[in-house]
Tab-separated table of C-alpha atoms and ligand atoms in Angstrom:
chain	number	residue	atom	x	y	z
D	170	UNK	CA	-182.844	92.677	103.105
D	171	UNK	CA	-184.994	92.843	99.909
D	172	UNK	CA	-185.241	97.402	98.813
D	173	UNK	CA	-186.884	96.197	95.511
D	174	UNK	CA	-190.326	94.540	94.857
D	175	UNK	CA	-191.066	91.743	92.453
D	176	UNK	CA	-192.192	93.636	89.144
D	177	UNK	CA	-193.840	91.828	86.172
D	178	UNK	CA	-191.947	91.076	83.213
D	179	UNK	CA	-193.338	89.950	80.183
D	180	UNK	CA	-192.791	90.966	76.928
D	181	UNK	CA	-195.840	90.858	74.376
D	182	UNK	CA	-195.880	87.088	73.426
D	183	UNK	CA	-194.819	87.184	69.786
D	184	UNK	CA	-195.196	83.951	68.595
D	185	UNK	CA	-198.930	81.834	70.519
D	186	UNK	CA	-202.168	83.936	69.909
D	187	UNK	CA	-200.505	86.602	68.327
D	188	UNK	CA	-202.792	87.562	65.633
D	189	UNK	CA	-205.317	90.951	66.759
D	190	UNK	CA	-208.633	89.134	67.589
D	191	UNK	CA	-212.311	90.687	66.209
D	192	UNK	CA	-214.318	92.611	68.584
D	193	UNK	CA	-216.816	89.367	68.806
D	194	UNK	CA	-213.833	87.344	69.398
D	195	UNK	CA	-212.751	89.285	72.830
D	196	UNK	CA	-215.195	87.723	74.901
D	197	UNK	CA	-215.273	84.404	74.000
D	198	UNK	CA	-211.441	84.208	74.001
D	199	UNK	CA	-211.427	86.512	77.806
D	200	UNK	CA	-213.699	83.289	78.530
D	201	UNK	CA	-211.655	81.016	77.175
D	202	UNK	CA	-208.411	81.801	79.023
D	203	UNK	CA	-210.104	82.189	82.229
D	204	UNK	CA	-211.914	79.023	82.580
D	205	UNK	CA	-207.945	77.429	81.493
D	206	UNK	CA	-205.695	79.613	83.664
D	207	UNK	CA	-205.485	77.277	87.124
D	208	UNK	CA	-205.621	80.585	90.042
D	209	UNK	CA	-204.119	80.798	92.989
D	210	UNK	CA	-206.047	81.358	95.958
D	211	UNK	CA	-204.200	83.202	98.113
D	212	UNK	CA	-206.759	83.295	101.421
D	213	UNK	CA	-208.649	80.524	102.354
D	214	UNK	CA	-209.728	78.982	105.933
D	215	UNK	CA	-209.102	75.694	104.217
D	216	UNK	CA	-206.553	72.934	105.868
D	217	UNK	CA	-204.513	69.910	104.221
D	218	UNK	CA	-205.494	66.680	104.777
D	219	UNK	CA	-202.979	65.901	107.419
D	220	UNK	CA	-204.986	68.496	109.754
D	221	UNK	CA	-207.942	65.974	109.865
D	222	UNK	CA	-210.854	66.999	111.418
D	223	UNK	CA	-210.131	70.686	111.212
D	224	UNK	CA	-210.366	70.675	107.375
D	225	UNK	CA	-214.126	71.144	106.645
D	226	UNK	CA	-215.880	69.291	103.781
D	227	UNK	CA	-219.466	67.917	102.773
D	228	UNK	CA	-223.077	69.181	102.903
D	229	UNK	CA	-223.610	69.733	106.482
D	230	UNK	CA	-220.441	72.060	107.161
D	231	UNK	CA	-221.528	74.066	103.513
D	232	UNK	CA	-225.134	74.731	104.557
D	233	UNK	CA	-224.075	75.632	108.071
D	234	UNK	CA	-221.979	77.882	106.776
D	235	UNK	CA	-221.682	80.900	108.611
D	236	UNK	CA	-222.855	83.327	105.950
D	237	UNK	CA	-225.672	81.151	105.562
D	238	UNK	CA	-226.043	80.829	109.477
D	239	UNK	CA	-226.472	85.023	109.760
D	240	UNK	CA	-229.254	84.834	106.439
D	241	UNK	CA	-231.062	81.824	108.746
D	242	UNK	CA	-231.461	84.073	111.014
D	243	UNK	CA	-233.523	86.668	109.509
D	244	UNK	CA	-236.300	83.751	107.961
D	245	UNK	CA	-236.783	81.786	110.549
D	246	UNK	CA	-238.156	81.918	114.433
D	247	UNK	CA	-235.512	80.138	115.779
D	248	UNK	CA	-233.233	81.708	118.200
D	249	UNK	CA	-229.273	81.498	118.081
D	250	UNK	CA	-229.406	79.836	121.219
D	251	UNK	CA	-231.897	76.964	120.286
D	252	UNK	CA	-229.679	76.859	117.074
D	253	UNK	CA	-226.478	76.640	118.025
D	254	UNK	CA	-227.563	73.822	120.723
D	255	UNK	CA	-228.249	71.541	117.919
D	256	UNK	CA	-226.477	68.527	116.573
D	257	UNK	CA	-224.643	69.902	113.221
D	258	UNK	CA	-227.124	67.680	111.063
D	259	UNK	CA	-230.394	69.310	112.686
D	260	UNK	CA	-228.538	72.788	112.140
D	261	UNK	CA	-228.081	71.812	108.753
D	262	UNK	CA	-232.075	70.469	108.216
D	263	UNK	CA	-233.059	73.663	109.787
D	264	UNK	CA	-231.207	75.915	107.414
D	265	UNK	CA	-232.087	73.711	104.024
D	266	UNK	CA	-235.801	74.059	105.579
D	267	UNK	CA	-235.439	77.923	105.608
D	268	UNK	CA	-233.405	78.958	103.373
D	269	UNK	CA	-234.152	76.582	100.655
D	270	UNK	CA	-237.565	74.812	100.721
D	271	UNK	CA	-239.608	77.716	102.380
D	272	UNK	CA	-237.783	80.385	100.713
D	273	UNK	CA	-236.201	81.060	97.272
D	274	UNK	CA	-232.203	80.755	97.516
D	275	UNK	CA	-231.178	84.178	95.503
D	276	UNK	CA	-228.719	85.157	97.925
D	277	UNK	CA	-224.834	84.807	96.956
D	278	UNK	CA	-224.061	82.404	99.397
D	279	UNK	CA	-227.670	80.341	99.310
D	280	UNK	CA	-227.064	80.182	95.636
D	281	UNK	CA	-223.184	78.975	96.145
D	282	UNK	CA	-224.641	75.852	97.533
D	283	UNK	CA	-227.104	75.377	94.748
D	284	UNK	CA	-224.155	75.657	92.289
D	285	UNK	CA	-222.097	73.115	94.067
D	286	UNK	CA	-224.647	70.495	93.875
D	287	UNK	CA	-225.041	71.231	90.320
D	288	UNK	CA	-221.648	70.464	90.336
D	289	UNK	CA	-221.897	67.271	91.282
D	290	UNK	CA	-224.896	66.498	89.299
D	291	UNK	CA	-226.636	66.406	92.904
D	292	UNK	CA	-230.499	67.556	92.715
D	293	UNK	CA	-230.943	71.714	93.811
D	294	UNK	CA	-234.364	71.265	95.182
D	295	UNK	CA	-235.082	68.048	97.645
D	296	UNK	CA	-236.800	68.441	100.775
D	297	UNK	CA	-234.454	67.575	102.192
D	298	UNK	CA	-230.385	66.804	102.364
D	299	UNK	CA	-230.478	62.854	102.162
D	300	UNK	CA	-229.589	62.816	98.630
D	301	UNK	CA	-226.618	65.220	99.289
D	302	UNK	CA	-225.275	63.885	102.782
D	303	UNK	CA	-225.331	59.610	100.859
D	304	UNK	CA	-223.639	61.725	98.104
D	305	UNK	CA	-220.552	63.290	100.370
D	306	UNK	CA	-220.130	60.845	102.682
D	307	UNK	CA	-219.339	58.030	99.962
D	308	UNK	CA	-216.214	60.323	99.337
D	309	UNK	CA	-212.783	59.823	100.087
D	310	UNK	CA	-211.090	62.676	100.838
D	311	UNK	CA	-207.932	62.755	98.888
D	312	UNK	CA	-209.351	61.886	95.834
D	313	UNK	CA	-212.526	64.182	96.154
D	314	UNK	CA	-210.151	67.359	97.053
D	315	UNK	CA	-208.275	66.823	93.297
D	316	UNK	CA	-211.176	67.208	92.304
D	317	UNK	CA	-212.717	70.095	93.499
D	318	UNK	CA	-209.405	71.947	93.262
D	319	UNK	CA	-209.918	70.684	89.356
D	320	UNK	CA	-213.650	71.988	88.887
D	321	UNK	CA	-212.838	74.636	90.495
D	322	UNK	CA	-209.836	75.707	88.230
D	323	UNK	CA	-207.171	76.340	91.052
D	324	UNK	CA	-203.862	74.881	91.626
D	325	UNK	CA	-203.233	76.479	95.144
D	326	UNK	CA	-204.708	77.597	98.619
D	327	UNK	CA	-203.352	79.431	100.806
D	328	UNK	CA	-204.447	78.018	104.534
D	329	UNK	CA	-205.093	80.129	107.725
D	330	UNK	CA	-203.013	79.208	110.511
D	331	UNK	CA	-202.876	80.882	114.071
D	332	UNK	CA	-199.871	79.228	115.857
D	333	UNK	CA	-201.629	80.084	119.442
D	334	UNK	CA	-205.058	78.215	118.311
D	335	UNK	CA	-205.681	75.803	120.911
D	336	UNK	CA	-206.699	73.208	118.265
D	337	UNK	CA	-203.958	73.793	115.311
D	338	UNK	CA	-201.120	74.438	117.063
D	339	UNK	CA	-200.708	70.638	118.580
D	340	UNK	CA	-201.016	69.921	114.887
D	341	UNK	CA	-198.099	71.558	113.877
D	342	UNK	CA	-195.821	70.807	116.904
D	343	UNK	CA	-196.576	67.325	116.367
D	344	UNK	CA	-195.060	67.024	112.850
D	345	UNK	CA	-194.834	68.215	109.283
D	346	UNK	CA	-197.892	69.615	107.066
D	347	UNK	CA	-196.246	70.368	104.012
D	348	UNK	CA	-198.833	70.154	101.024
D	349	UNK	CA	-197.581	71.592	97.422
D	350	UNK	CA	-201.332	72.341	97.004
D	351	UNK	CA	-202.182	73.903	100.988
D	352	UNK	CA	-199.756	76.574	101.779
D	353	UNK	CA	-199.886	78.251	105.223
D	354	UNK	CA	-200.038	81.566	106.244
D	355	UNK	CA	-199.097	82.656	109.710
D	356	UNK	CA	-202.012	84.327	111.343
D	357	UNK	CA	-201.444	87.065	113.659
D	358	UNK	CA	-204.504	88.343	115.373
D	359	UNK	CA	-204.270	86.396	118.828
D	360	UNK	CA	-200.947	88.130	119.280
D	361	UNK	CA	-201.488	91.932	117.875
D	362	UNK	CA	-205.192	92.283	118.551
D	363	UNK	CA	-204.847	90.245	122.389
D	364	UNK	CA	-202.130	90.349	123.737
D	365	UNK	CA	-203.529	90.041	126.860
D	366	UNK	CA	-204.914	87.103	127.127
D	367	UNK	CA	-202.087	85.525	125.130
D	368	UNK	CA	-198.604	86.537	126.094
D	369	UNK	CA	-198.721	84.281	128.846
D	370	UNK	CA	-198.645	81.267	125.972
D	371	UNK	CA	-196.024	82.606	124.456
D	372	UNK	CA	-194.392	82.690	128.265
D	373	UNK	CA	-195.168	79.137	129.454
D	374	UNK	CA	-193.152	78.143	125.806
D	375	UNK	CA	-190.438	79.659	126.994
D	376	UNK	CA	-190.355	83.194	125.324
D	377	UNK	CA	-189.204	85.956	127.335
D	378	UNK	CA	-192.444	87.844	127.275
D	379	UNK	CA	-194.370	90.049	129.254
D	380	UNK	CA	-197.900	91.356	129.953
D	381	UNK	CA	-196.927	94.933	128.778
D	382	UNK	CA	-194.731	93.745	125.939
D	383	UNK	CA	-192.065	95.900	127.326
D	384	UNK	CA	-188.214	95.198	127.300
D	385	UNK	CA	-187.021	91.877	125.659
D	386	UNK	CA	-190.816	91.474	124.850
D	387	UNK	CA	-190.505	92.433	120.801
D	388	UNK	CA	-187.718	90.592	120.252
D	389	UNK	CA	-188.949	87.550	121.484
D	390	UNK	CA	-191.768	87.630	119.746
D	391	UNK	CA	-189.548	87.902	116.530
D	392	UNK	CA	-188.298	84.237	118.117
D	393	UNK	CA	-191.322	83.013	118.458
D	394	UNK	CA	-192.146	84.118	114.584
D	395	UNK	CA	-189.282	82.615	113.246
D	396	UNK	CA	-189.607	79.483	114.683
D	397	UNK	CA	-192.778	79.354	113.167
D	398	UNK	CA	-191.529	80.341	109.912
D	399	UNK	CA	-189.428	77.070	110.500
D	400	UNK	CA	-192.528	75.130	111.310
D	401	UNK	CA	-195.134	76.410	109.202
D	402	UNK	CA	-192.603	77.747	105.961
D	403	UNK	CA	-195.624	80.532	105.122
D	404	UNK	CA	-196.441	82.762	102.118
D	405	UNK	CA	-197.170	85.557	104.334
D	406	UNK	CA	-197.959	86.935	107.879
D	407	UNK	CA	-201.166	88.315	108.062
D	408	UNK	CA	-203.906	89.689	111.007
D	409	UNK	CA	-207.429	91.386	110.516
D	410	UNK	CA	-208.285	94.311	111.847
D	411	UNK	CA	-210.899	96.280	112.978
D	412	UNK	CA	-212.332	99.421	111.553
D	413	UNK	CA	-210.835	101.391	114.123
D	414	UNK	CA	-207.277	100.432	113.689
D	415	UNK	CA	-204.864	103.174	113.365
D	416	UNK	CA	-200.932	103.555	112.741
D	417	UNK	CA	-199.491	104.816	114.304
D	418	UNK	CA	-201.342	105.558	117.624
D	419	UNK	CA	-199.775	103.992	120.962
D	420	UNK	CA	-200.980	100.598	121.168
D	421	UNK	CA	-199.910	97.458	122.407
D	422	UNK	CA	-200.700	96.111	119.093
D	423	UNK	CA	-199.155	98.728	116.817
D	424	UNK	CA	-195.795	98.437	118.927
D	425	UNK	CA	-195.557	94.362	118.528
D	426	UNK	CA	-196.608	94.885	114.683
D	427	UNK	CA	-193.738	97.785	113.974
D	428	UNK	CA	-191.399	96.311	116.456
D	429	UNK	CA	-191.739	92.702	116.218
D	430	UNK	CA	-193.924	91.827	112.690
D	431	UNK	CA	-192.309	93.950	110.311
D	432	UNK	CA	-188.735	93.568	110.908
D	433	UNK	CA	-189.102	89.835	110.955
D	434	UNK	CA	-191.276	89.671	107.317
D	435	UNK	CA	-188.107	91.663	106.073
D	436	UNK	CA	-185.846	89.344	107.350
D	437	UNK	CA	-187.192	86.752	105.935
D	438	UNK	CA	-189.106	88.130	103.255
D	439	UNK	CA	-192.286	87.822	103.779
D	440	UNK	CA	-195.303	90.107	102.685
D	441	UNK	CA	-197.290	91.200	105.529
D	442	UNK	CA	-201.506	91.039	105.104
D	443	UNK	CA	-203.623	93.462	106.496
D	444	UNK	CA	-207.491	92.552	106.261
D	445	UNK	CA	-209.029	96.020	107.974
D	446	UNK	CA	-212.327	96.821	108.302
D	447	UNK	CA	-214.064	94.298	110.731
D	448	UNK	CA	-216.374	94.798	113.799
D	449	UNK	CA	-215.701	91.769	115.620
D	450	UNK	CA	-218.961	90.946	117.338
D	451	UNK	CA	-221.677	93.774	116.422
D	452	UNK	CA	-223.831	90.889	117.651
D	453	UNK	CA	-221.729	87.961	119.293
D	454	UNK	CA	-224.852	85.666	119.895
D	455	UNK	CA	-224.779	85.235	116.340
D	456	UNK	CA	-220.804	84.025	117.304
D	457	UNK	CA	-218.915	83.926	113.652
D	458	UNK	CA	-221.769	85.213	112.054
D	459	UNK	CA	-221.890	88.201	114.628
D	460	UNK	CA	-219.228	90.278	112.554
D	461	UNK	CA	-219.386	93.055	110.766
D	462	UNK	CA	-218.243	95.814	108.895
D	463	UNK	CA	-216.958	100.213	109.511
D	464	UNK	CA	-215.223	102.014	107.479
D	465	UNK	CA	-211.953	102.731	108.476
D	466	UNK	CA	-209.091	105.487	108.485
D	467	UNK	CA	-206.789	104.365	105.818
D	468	UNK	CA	-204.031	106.936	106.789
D	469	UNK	CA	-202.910	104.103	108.598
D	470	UNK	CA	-201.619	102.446	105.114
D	471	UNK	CA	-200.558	105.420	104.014
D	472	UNK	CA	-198.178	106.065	106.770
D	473	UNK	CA	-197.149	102.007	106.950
D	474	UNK	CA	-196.124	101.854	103.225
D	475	UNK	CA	-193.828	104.787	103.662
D	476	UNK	CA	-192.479	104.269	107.068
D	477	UNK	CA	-191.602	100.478	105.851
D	478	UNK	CA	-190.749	100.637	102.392
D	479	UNK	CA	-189.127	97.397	102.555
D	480	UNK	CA	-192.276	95.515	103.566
D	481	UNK	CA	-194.475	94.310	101.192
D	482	UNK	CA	-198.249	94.482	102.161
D	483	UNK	CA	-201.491	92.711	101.055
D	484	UNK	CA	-204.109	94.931	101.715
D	485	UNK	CA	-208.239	93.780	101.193
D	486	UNK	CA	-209.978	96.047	103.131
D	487	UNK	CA	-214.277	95.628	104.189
D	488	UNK	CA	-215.955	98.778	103.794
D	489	UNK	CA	-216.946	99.564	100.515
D	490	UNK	CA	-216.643	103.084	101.092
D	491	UNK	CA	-212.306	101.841	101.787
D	492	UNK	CA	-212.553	100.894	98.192
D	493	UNK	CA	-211.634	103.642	95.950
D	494	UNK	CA	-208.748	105.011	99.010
D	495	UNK	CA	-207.081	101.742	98.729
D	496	UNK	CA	-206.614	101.898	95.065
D	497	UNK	CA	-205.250	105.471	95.332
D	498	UNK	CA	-202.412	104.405	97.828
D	499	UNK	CA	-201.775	101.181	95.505
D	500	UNK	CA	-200.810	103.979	92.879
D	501	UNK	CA	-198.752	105.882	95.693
D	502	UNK	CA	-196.841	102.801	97.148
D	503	UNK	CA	-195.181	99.765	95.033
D	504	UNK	CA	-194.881	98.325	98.416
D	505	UNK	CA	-198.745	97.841	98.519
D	506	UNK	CA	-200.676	94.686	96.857
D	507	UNK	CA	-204.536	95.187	96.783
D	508	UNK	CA	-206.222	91.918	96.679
D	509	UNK	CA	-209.539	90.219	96.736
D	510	UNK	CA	-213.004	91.436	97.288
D	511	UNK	CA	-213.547	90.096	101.180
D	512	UNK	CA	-216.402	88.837	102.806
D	513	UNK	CA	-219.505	91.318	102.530
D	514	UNK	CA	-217.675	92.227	99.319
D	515	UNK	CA	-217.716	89.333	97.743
D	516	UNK	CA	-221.384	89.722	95.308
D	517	UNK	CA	-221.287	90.292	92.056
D	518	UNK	CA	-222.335	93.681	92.040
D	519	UNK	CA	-219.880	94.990	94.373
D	520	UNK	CA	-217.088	92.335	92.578
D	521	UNK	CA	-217.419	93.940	89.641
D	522	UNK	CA	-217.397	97.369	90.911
D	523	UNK	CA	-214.480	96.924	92.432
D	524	UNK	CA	-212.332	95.102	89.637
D	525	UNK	CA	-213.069	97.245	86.886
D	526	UNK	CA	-212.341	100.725	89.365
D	527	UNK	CA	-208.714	98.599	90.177
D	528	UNK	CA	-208.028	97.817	86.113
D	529	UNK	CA	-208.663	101.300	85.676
D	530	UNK	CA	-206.414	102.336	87.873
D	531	UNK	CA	-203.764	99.760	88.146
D	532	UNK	CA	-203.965	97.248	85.112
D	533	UNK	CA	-202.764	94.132	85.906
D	534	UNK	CA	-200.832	94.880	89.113
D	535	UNK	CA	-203.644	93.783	91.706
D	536	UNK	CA	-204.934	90.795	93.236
D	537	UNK	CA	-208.608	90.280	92.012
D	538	UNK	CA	-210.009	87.855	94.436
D	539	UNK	CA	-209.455	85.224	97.287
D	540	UNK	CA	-212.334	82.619	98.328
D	541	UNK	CA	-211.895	83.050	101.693
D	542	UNK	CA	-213.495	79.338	101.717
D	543	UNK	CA	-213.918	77.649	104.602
D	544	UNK	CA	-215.617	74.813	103.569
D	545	UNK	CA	-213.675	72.904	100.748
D	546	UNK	CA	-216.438	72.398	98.117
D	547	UNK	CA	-217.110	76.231	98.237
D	548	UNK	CA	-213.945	76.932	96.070
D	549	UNK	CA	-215.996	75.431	93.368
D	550	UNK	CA	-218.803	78.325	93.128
D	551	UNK	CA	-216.626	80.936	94.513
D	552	UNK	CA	-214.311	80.888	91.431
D	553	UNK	CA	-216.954	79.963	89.021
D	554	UNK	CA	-218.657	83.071	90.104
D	555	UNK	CA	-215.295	84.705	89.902
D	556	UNK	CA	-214.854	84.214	86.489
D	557	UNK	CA	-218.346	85.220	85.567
D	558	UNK	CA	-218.237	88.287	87.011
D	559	UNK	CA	-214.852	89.027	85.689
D	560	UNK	CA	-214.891	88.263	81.863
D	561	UNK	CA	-216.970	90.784	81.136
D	562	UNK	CA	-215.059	93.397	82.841
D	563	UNK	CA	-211.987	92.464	81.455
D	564	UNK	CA	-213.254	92.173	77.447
D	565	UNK	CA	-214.671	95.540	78.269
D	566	UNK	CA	-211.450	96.222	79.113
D	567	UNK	CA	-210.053	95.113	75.839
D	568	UNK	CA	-212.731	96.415	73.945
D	569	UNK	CA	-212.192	99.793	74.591
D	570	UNK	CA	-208.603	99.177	73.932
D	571	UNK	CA	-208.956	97.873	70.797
D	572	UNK	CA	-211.487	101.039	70.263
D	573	UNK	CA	-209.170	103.310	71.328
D	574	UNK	CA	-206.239	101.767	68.953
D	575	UNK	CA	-204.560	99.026	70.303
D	576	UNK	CA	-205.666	95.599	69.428
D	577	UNK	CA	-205.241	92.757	71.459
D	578	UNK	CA	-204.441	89.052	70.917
D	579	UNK	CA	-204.848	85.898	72.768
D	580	UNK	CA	-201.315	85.976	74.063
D	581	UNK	CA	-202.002	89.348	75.325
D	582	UNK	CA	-205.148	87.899	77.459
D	583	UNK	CA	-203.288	85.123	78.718
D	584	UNK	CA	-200.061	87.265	79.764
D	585	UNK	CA	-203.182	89.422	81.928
D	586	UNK	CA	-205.436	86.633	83.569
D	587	UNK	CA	-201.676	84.720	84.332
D	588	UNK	CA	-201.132	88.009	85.967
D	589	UNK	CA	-203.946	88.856	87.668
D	590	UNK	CA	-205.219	85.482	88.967
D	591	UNK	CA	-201.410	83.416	89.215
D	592	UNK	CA	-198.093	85.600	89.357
D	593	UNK	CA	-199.093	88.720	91.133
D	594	UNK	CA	-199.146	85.991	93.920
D	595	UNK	CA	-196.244	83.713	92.855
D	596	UNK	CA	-193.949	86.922	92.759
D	597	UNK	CA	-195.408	88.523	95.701
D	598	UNK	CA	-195.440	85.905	98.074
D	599	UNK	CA	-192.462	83.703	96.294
D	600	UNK	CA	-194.367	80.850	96.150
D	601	UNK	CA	-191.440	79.046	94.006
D	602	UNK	CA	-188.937	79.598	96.006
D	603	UNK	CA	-190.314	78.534	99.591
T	210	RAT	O1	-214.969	85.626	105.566
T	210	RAT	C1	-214.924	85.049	106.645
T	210	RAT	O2	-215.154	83.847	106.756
T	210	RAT	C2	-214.665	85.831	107.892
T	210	RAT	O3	-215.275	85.211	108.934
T	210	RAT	C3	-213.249	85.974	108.327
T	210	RAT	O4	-212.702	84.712	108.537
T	210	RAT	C4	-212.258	86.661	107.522
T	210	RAT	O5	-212.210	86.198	106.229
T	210	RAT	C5	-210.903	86.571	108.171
T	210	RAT	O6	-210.015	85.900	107.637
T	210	RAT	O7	-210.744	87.166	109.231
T	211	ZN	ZN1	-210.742	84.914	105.956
């Protein structure tokens, strides 16, 4: 069992970039290094290939979008049940109709779309989505996902899979999905946040389980993990979690995670995510889009990260209030990993709030962001915006360094964005070495 965690390691580069850069040469240099550092992205709802129809692509599946799908809503008279009984291409017309044609698209995720046509040198402002749909649909799939992983300036995803989803799970009990460039993650929710209306699965496969996960219960679950780990070879376990979670209070859920979770991530070390902070279904006719977002009692990390101080946790948490808590325990607890800026988190004024409150009070040893893309083109303006919201925070950064004494060089920048954006979550989740 791992006691220590993966620190960084690297010297000042002496020899590459090693002369003290101007003031006026920060930013375009932060810039620079950015747009040629390939990131990781370490949470996506993205799937390989192999998965076939559950890997989302084209125009249809980005303008139905579910972020788009709860902003449709609000500008137009029809109702989520006259929606969602449409074919995907009328949901599609309806939402460019709204959301683009009758009104302005300013929003984050309207203007995500926009940017991804750009892109692709695709008009921003037809009538309608022939031009778009002719556009996509000439694709083929292998070639088009190099390159949107190029545009977009990544060189990983990390996948969501739930090994109790009706849909997936055939997939991976019916052979191999190993992708260098779509790593899995082993999703947890079904299991710790229902158990139940899903230990009887985990029964029927043979598992010696039952409905009060009493007895043999947690240790079978820890066989039904690792064979999982065999099938799926993850970067990390992870499960979201509602505002109202607490540990340690006397839940089904919290005795599977403590009993069953944790000790099998140490035993086969393997960070655990947390993603806390979610509502599920404030307004479930709105289905995916009927989330949303509390603030929750982050005690609960407090009194994970030093009960298990040999797990390793990813934490991203919803509420913006969670924010400036989460960076505090990050200082408390090596064990802890802040990453991303998730979901209603992820605009650019509450991106860069967040970033520069974590460099000031961790440097480098955060996560900055995830896409959280479900729809493969959207990795393309999700990082571009990424990187636009970031450079400035980060010559800032430098700038008042420099101001304060302490020049910095090229090699310096690179050593930080490698950091930040690539070995933070190579170390972390030993992406190497799986
Ligand atoms: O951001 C999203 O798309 C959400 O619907 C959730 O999927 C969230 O990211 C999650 O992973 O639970
Ligand atoms: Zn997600």
């Amino acid at each position: 069992m791992k006691t220590t965690f993966p620190k960084q390691d690297s010297p000042r580069p002496e020899s590459a970039g090693a002369e003290v850069l101007e003031i006026a040469q920060i930013s375009p240099a932060v810039e620079d290094v950015l747009a040629a550092t390939p990131f990781i992205d370490i949470h996506t709802h993205l799937f390989a290939p192999s998965f076939g129809k559950l890997g989302l692509w084209g125009i249809d599946e980005l303008v139905t979008y579910h972020y788009l799908e709860a902003e449709f809503f609000r500008s137009s008279h029809t109702q989520p049940e006259e929606y969602f009984a449409l074919s995907k291409t009328q949901q599609a017309n309806a939402i460019w109709r709204a959301l683009f044609v009758e009104n302005t698209p300013v929003s984050e995720s309207t203007r995500g779309v926009v940017a991804v046509l750009k892109a692709f040198g695709l008009s921003t402002d037809r009538s309608d989505l022939a031009e778009a749909r002719a556009f996509f649909q000439a694709q083929s799939l292998d070639a088009h996902i190099r390159r949107v992983f190029d545009m977009a300036g990544i060189s990983v995803v990390v996948m969501t899979n739930d090994p109790l989803d009706p849909e997936e799970a055939p997939a991976w009990l019916n052979g191999s999905h190993q992708h260098p460039q779509f790593r899995a993650a082993l999703r947890l929710d079904r299991i710790l946040k229902n158990w139940a209306a899903n230990w009887q699965v985990l029964a029927a496969q043979g598992y010696k389980v039952d409905a009060q996960a009493s007895g043999k219960s947690a240790a079978e679950v820890q066989r039904f993990l690792f064979d999982w780990y065999e099938r799926m070879r993850p970067m990390y376990m992870a499960v979201s979690l509602p505002d109202t979670f607490f540990y340690p209070a006397e839940t089904l859920g919290n005795h599977l995670l403590a009993e069953a979770v944790l000790p099998s991530c140490r035993e086969l070390d393997l960070p655990i995510s947390l993603m806390i902070g979610v509502r599920l279904q404030a307004n479930p006719v709105l289905r995916l889009a009927g989330d949303a977002v509390g603030r929750a009692d982050l005690h609960s990390l407090e009194n994970l990260c030093r009960t298990f101080p040999n797990n390793r946790f990813l934490v991203s948490v919803l509420s913006r209030e969670n924010q400036h808590e989460l960076c505090v325990y990050a200082r408390k607890f090596s064990n802890l990993m802040p990453f991303g800026c998730w979901w209603f988190m992820n605009n650019p004024s509450i991106v860069e709030e967040i970033t520069r409150e974590r460099i000031e009070m961790l440097g480098t040893s955060f996560i900055p962001q995830h896409s959280d893309a479900r729809v493969l083109e959207q990795v393309i303006y999700k990082w571009s915006n990424t990187r636009r919201t970031v450079a400035p925070i980060l010559s800032n950064a430098y700038r008042l360094l420099a101001e304060d004494g302490r020049g910095v060089t090229r090699g310096d920048i690179q050593r930080d964005v490698t950091r930040l954006f690539r070995s933070n979550a190579e170390t972390w989740m030993n992406l190497n070495g799986r």
